[in-house]
mmCIF file of C-alpha atoms and ligand atoms in Angstrom:
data_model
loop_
_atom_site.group_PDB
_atom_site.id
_atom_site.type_symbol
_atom_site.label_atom_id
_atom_site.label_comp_id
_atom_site.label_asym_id
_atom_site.label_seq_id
_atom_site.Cartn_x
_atom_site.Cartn_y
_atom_site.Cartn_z
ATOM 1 C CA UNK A 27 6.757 30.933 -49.598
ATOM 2 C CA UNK A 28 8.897 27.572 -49.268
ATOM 3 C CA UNK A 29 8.668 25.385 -47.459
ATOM 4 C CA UNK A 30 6.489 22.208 -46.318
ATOM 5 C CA UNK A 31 3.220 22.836 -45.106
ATOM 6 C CA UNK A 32 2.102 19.857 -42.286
ATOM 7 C CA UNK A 33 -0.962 21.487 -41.163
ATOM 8 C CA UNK A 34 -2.307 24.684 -41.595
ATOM 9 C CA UNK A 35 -1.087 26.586 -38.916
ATOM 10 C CA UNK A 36 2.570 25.315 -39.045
ATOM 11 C CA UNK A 37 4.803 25.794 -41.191
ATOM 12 C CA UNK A 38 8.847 24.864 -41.590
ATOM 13 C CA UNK A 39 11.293 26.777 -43.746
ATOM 14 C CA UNK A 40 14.971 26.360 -44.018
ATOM 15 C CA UNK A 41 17.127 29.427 -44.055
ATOM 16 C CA UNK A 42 21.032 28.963 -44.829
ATOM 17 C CA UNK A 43 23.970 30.971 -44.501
ATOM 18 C CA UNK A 44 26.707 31.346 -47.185
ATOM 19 C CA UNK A 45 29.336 29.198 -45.734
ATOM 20 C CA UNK A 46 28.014 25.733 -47.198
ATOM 21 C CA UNK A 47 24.795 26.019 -49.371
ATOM 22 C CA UNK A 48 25.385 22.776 -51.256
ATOM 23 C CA UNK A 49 24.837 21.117 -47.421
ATOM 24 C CA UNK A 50 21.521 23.304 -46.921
ATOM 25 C CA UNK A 51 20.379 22.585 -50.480
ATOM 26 C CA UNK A 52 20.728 18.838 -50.104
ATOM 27 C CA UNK A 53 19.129 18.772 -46.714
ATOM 28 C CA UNK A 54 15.834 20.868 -48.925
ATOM 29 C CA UNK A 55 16.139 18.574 -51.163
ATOM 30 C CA UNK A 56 15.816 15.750 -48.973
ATOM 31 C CA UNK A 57 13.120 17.159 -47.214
ATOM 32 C CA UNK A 58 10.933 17.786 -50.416
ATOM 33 C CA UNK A 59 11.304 21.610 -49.790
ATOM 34 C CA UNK A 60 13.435 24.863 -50.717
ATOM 35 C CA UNK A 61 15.308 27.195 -49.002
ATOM 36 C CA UNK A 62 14.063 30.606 -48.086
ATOM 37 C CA UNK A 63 15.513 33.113 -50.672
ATOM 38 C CA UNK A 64 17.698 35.174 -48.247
ATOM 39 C CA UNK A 65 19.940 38.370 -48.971
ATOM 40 C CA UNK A 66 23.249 38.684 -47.384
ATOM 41 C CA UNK A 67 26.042 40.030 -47.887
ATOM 42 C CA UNK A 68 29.317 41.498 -46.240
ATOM 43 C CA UNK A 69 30.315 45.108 -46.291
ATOM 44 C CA UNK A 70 33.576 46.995 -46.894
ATOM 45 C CA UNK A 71 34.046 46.833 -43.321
ATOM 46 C CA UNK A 72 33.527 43.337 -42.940
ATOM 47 C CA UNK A 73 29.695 43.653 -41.177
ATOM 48 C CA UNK A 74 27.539 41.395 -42.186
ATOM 49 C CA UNK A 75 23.902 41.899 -42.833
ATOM 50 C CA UNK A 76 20.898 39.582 -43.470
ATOM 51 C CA UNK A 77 17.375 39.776 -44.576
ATOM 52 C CA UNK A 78 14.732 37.435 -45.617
ATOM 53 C CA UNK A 79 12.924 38.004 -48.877
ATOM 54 C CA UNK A 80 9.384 36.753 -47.394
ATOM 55 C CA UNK A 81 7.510 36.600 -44.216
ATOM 56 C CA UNK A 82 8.549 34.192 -41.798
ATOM 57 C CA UNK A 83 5.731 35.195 -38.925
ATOM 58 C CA UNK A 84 4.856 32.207 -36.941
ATOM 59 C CA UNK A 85 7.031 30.064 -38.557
ATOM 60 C CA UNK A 86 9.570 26.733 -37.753
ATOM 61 C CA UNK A 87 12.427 28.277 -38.755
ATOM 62 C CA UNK A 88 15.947 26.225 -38.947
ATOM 63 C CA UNK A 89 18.967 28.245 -39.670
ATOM 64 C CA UNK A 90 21.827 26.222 -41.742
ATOM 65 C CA UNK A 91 25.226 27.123 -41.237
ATOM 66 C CA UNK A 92 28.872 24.972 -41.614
ATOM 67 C CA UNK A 93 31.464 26.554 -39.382
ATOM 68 C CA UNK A 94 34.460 26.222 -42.176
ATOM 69 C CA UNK A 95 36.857 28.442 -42.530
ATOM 70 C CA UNK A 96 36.477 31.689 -41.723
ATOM 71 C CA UNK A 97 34.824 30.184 -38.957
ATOM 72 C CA UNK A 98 33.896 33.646 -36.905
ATOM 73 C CA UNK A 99 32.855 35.120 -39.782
ATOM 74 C CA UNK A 100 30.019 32.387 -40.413
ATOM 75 C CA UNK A 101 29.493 31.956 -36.951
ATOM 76 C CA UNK A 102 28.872 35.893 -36.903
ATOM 77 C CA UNK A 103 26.648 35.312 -40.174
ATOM 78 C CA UNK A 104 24.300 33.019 -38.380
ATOM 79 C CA UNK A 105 24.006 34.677 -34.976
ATOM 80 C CA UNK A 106 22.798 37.491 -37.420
ATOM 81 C CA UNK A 107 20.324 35.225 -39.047
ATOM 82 C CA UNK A 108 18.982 34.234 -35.648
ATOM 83 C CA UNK A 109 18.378 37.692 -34.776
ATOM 84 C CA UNK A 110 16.593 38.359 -37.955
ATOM 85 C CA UNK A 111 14.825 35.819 -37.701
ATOM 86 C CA UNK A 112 13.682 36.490 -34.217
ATOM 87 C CA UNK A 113 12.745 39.961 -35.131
ATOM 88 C CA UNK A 114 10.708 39.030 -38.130
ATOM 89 C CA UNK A 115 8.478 36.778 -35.352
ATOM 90 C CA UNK A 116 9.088 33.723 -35.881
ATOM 91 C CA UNK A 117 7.530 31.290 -33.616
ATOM 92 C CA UNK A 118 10.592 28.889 -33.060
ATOM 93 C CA UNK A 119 14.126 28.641 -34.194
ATOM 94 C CA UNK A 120 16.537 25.811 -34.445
ATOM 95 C CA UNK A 121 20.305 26.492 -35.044
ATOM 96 C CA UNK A 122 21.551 23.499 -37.642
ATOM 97 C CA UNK A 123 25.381 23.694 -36.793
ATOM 98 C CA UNK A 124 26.626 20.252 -38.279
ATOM 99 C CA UNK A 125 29.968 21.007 -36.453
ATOM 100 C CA UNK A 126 29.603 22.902 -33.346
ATOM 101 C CA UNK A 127 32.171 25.989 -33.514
ATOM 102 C CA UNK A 128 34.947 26.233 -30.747
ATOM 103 C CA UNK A 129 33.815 22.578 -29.588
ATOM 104 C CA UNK A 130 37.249 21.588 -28.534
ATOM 105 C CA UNK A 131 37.638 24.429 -26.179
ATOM 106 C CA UNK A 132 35.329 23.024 -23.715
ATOM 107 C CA UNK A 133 36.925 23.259 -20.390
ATOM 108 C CA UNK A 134 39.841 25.048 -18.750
ATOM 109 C CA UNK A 135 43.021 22.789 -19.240
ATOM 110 C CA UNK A 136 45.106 25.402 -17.793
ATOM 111 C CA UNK A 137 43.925 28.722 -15.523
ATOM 112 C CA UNK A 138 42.958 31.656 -17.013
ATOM 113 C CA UNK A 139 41.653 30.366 -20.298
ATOM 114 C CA UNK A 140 38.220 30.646 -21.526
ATOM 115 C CA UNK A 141 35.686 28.156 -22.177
ATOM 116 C CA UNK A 142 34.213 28.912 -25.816
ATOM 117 C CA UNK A 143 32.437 26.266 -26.563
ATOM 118 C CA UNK A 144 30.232 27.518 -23.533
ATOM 119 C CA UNK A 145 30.360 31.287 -24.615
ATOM 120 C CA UNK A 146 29.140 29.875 -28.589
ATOM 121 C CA UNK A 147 26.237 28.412 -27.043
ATOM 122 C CA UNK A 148 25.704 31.742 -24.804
ATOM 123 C CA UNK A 149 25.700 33.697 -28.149
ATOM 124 C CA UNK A 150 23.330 31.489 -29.836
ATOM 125 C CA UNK A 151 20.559 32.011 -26.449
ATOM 126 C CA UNK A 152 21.404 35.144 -27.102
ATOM 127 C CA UNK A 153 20.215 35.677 -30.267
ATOM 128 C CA UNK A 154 16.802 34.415 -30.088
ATOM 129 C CA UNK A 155 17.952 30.330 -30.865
ATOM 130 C CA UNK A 156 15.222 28.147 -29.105
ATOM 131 C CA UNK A 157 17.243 24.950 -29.985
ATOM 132 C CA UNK A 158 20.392 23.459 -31.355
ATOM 133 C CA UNK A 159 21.121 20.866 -33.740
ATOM 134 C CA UNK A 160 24.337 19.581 -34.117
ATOM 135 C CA UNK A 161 26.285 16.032 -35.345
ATOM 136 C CA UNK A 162 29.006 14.069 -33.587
ATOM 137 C CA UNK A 163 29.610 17.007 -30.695
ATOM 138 C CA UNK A 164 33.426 16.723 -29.719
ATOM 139 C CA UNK A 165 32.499 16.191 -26.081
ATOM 140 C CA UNK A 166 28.572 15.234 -25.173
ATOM 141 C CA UNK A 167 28.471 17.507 -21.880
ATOM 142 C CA UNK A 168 28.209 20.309 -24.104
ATOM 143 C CA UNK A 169 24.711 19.382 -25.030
ATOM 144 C CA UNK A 170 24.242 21.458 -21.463
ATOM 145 C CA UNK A 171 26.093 24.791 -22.060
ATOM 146 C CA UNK A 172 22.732 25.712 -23.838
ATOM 147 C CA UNK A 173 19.859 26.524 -22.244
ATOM 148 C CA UNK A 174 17.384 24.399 -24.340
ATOM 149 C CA UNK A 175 17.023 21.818 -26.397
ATOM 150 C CA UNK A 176 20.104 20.032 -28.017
ATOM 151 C CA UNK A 177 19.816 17.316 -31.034
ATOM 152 C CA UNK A 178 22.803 15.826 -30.687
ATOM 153 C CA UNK A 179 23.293 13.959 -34.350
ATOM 154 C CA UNK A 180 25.652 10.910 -34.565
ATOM 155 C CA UNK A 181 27.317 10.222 -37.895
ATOM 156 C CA UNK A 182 28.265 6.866 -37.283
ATOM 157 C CA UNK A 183 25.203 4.988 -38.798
ATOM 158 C CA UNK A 184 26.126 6.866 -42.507
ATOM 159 C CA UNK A 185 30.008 5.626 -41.732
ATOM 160 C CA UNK A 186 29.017 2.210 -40.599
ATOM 161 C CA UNK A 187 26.889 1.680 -43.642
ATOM 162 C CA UNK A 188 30.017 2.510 -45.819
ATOM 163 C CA UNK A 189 32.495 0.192 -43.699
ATOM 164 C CA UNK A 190 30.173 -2.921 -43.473
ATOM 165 C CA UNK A 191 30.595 -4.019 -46.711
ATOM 166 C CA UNK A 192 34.454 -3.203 -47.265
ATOM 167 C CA UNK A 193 36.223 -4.490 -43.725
ATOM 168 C CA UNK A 194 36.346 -8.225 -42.438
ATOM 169 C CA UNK A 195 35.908 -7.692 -39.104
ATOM 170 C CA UNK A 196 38.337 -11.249 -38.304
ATOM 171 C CA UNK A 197 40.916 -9.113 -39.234
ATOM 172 C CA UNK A 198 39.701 -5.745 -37.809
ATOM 173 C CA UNK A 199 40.566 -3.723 -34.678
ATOM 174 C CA UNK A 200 39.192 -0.280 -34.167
ATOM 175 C CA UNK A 201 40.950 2.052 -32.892
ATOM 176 C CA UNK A 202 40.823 5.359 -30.631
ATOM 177 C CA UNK A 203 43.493 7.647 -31.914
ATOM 178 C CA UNK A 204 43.400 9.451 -28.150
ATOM 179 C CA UNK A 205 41.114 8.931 -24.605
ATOM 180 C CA UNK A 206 38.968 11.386 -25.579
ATOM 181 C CA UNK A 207 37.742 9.412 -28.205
ATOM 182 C CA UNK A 208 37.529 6.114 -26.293
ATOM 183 C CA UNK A 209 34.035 5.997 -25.637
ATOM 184 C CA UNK A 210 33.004 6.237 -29.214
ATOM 185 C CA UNK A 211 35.612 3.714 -30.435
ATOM 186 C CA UNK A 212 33.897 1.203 -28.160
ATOM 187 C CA UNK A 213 30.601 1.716 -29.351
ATOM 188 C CA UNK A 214 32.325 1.067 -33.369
ATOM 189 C CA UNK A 215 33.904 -2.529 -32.017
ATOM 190 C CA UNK A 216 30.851 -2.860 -30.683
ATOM 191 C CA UNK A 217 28.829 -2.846 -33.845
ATOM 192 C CA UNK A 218 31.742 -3.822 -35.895
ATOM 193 C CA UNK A 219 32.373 -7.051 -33.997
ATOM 194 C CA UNK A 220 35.639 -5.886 -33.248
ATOM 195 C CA UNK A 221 38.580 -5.439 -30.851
ATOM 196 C CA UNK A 222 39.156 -2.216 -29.603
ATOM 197 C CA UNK A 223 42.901 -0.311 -29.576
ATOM 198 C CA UNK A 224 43.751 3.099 -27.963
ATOM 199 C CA UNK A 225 46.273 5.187 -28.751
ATOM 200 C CA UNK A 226 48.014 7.687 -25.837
ATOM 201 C CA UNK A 227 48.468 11.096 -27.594
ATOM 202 C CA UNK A 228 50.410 13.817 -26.289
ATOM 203 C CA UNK A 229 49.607 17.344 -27.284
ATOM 204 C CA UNK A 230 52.189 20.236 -26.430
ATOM 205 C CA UNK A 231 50.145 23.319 -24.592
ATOM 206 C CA UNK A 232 52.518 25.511 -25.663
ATOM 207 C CA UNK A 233 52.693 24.702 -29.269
ATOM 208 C CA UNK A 234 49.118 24.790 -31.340
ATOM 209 C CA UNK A 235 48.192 21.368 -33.335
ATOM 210 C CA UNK A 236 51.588 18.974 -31.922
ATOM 211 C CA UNK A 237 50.782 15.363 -31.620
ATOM 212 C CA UNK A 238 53.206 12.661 -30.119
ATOM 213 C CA UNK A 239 52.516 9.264 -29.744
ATOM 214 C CA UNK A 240 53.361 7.685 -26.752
ATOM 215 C CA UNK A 241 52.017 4.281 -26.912
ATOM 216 C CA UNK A 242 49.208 1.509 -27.806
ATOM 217 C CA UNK A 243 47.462 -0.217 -25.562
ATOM 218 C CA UNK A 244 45.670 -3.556 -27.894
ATOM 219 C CA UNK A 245 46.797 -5.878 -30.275
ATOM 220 C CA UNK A 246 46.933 -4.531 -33.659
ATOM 221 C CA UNK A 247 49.714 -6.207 -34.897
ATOM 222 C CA UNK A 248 48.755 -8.311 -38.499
ATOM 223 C CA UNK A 249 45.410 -6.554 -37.827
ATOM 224 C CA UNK A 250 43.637 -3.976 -40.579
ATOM 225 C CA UNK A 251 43.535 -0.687 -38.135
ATOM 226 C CA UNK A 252 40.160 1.633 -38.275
ATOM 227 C CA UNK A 253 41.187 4.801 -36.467
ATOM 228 C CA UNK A 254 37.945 6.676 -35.626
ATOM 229 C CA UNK A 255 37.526 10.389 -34.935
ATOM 230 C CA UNK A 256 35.490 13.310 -34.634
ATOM 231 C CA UNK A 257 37.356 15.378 -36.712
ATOM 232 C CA UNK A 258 40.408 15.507 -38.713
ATOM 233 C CA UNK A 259 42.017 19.802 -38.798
ATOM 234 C CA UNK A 260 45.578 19.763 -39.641
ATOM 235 C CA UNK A 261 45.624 15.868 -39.849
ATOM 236 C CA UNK A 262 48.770 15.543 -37.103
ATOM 237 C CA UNK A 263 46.896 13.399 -35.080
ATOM 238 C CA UNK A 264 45.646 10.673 -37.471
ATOM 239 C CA UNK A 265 49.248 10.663 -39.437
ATOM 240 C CA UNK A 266 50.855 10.374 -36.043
ATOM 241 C CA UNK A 267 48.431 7.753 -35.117
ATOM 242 C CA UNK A 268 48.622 5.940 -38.496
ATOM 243 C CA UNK A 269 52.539 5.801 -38.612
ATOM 244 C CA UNK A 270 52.438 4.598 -34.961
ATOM 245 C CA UNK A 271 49.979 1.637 -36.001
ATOM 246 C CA UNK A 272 51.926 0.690 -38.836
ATOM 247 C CA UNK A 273 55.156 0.390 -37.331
ATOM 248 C CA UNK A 274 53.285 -1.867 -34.537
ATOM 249 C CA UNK A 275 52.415 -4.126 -37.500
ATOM 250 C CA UNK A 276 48.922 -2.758 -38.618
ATOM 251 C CA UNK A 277 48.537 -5.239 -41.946
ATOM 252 C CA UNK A 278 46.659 -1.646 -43.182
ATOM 253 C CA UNK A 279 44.759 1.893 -41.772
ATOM 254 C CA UNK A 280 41.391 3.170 -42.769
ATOM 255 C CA UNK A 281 39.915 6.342 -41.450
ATOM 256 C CA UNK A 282 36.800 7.591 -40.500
ATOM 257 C CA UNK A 283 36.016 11.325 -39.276
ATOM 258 C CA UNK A 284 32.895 13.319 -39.222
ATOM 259 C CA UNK A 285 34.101 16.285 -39.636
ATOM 260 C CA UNK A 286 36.899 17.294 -42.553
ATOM 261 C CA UNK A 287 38.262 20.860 -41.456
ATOM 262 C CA UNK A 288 41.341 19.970 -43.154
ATOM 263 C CA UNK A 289 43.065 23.121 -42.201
ATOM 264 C CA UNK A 290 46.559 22.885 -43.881
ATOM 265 C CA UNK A 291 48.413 20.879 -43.914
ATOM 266 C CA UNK A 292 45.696 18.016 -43.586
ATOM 267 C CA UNK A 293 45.530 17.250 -47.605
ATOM 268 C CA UNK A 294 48.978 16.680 -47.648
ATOM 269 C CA UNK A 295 49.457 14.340 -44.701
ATOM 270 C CA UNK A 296 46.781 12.062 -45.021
ATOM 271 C CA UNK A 297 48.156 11.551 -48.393
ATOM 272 C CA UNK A 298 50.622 9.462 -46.620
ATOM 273 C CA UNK A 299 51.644 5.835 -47.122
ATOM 274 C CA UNK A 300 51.396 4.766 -43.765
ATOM 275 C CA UNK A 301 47.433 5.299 -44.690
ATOM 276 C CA UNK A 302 45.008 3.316 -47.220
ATOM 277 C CA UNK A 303 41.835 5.351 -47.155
ATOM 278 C CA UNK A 304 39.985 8.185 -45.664
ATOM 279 C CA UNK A 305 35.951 8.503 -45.380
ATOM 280 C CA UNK A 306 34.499 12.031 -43.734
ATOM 281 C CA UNK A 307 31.094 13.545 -44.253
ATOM 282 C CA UNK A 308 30.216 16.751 -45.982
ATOM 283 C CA UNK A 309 29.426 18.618 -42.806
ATOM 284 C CA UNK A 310 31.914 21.004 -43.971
ATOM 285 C CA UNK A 311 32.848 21.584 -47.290
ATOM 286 C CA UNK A 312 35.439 19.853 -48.869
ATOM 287 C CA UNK A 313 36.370 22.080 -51.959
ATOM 288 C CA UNK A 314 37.928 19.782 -55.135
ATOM 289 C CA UNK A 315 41.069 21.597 -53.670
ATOM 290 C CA UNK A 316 40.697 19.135 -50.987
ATOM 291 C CA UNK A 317 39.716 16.296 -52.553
ATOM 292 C CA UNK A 318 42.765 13.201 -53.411
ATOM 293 C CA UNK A 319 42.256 9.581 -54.415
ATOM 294 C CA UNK A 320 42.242 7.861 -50.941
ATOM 295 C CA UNK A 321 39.314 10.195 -49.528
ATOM 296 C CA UNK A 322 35.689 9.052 -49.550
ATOM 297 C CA UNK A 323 33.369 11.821 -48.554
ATOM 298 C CA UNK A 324 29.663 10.644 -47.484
ATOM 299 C CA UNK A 325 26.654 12.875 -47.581
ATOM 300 C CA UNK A 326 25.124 13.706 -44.303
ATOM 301 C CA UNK A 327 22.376 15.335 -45.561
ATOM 302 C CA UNK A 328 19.701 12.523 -45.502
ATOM 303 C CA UNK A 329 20.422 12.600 -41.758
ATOM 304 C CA UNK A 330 19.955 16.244 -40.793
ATOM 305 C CA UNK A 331 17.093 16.407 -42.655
ATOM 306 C CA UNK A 332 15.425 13.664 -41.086
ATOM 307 C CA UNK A 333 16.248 15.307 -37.947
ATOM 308 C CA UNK A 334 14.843 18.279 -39.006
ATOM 309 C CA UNK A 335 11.763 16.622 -40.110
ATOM 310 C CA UNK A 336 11.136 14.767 -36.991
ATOM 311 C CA UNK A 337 11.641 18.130 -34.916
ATOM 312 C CA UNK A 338 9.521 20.090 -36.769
ATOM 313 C CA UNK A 339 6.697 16.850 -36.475
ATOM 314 C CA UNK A 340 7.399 16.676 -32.911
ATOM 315 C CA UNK A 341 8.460 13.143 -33.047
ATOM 316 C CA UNK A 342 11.659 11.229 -31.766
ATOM 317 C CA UNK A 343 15.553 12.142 -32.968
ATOM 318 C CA UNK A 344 16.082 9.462 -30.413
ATOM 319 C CA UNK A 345 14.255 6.667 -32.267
ATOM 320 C CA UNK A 346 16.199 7.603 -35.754
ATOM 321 C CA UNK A 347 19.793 5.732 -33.462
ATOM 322 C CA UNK A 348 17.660 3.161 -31.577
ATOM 323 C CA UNK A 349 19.099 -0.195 -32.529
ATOM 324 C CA UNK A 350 21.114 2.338 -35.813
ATOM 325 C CA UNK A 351 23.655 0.523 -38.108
HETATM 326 C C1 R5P B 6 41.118 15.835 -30.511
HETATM 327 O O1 R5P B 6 40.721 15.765 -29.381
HETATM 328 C C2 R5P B 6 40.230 15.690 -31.705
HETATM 329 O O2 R5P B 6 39.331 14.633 -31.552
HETATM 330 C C3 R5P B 6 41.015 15.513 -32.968
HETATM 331 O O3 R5P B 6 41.749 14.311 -32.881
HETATM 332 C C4 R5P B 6 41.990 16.634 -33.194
HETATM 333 O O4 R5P B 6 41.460 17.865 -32.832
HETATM 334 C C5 R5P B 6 42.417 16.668 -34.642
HETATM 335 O O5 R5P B 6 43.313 17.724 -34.837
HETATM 336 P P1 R5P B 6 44.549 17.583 -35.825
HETATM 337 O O6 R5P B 6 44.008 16.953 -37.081
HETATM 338 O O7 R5P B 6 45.013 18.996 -36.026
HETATM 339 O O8 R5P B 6 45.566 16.742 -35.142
#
């Protein structure tokens, strides 16, 4: 079997689901370990069926999965591999979801809508998940939707690492791109050293993915511009942002997101002038297709699996941010 062996009774293996296996296979690697041969497959139909090649009684078990596009199809895929996994008796299982599906659709805005971020982490319980891992959650209160344990991952340490030694924080303001990102933004100026901007954002309810900008609130006049954010989809919001800093008198605009869905027409619009640079991790997968010259895309590998290693070890996720970047 593979798999790391800490004692002889316990055991971890690493199970991933089609949507991203270059993420699982870098966490393995990282972890000195392999992942569990595993047949799936999707039929005519579009079901989806799973099975393990070996036993996996009594083990650790954490299920990989990067909720990319088609996202209910690979969420499907892994609430399958839960279930299998449960029914092959194994004695605990983590979900690894580097981007929690449906996260933005955490509350009712309006009446009568649903809250699926909620219902996701319902499904997981569900299917026989014990715990949840997951990095840079779009809003922290969904940590409680589950039932159990939630390792909630923060990106910023790998981003910070990447920014220290390119940005002169004399000339730097960070910025929010829109309130719900505020929080966040403060703790980058914080480490950075730097003033903090925010940016009021409009979204349309009516109309899907429209941004307007209706004003800044900080100086970032002559100032290089770091516009931080959990995730970039169709890009709307960090263009709008970007072009909105720029005409303030932003000397330049560098961007940092966790999470690339890049749904079109992202690759096109962050191509823009009004932007120098773009740096996202790999928590999805960003296809060559996706790829242009101003993007920077940072493994977050090292981090998961040293997650994963400290839950399996029962030591402290908590102790991998104290006092981070
Ligand atoms: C909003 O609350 C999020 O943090 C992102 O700013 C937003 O969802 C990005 O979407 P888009 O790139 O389509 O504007």
């Amino acid at each position: 079997m593979s798999g790391i062996t800490a004692d002889n009774k316990k055991q971890l293996v690493l199970v991933s689901g089609r949507a991203h296996p270059e993420l699982a296979e870098a966490i393995a690697a990282e972890l000195d370990s392999e992942l569990l041969p595993t047949d799936a497959r999707t039929f005519a139909n579009g079901e989806i069926y799973a099975r393990y090649d070996e036993s996996i009684r009594g083990t650790d078990v954490f299920v990989i999965q990067s909720h990319t596009a088609p996202i209910n199809e690979w969420l499907m895929e892994q609430l399958i591999m839960v279930d299998a996994a449960k029914r092959a008796s194994a004695k605990r299982i983590t979900v690894v979801a580097p981007f929690y599906p449906y996260a933005r659709q955490d509350k009712k805005g309006r009446g009568r809508e649903p809250i699926s971020a909620r219902l996701v982490a319902d499904l997981f319980k569900a299917a026989g998940a014990d715990r949840i891992m997951s990095v840079d959650l779009h809003a922290a209160q969904i940590q409680g939707f589950f039932d159990g344990p939630v390792d909630h991952l923060f990106a910023m340490p790998v981003l910070l690492e990447h920014f220290r030694a390119k940005l002169d924080a004399s000339t730097l303001t960070v910025v929010s791109p829109d309130m719900g990102r505020v929080r966040v933004a403060d703790i980058w100026s914080d480490k950075l050293g730097a003033p903090l901007a925010i940016i009021h954002k409009r979204r349309d309810p009516l109309v899907p993915n429209q941004v307007s900008v209706h004003e800044i609130v900080g100086q970032v006049e002559g100032r290089v511009c770091l516009l931080v954010d959990d995730l970039i989809d169709t890009g709307r919001t960090i263009v709008k942002a970007a072009e909105a800093l720029k005409n303030a008198g932003a000397i330049g605009v560098v961007v940092a997101a966790t999470h690339a869905v890049f749904s079109d027409p992202a690759v096109e619009l962050l191509q823009s002038d009004a932007i120098d640079s773009v740096v996202v991790t790999d928590t999805l997968p960003v296809d060559e297709a996706k790829r242009f010259d101003k993007l920077t895309v940072l493994s977050i590998a090292p981090l998961i699996a040293r997650a994963i290693h400290e839950v399996f070890d029962d030591g402290s996720v908590t102790s991998m941010f104290d006092g981070a970047a």
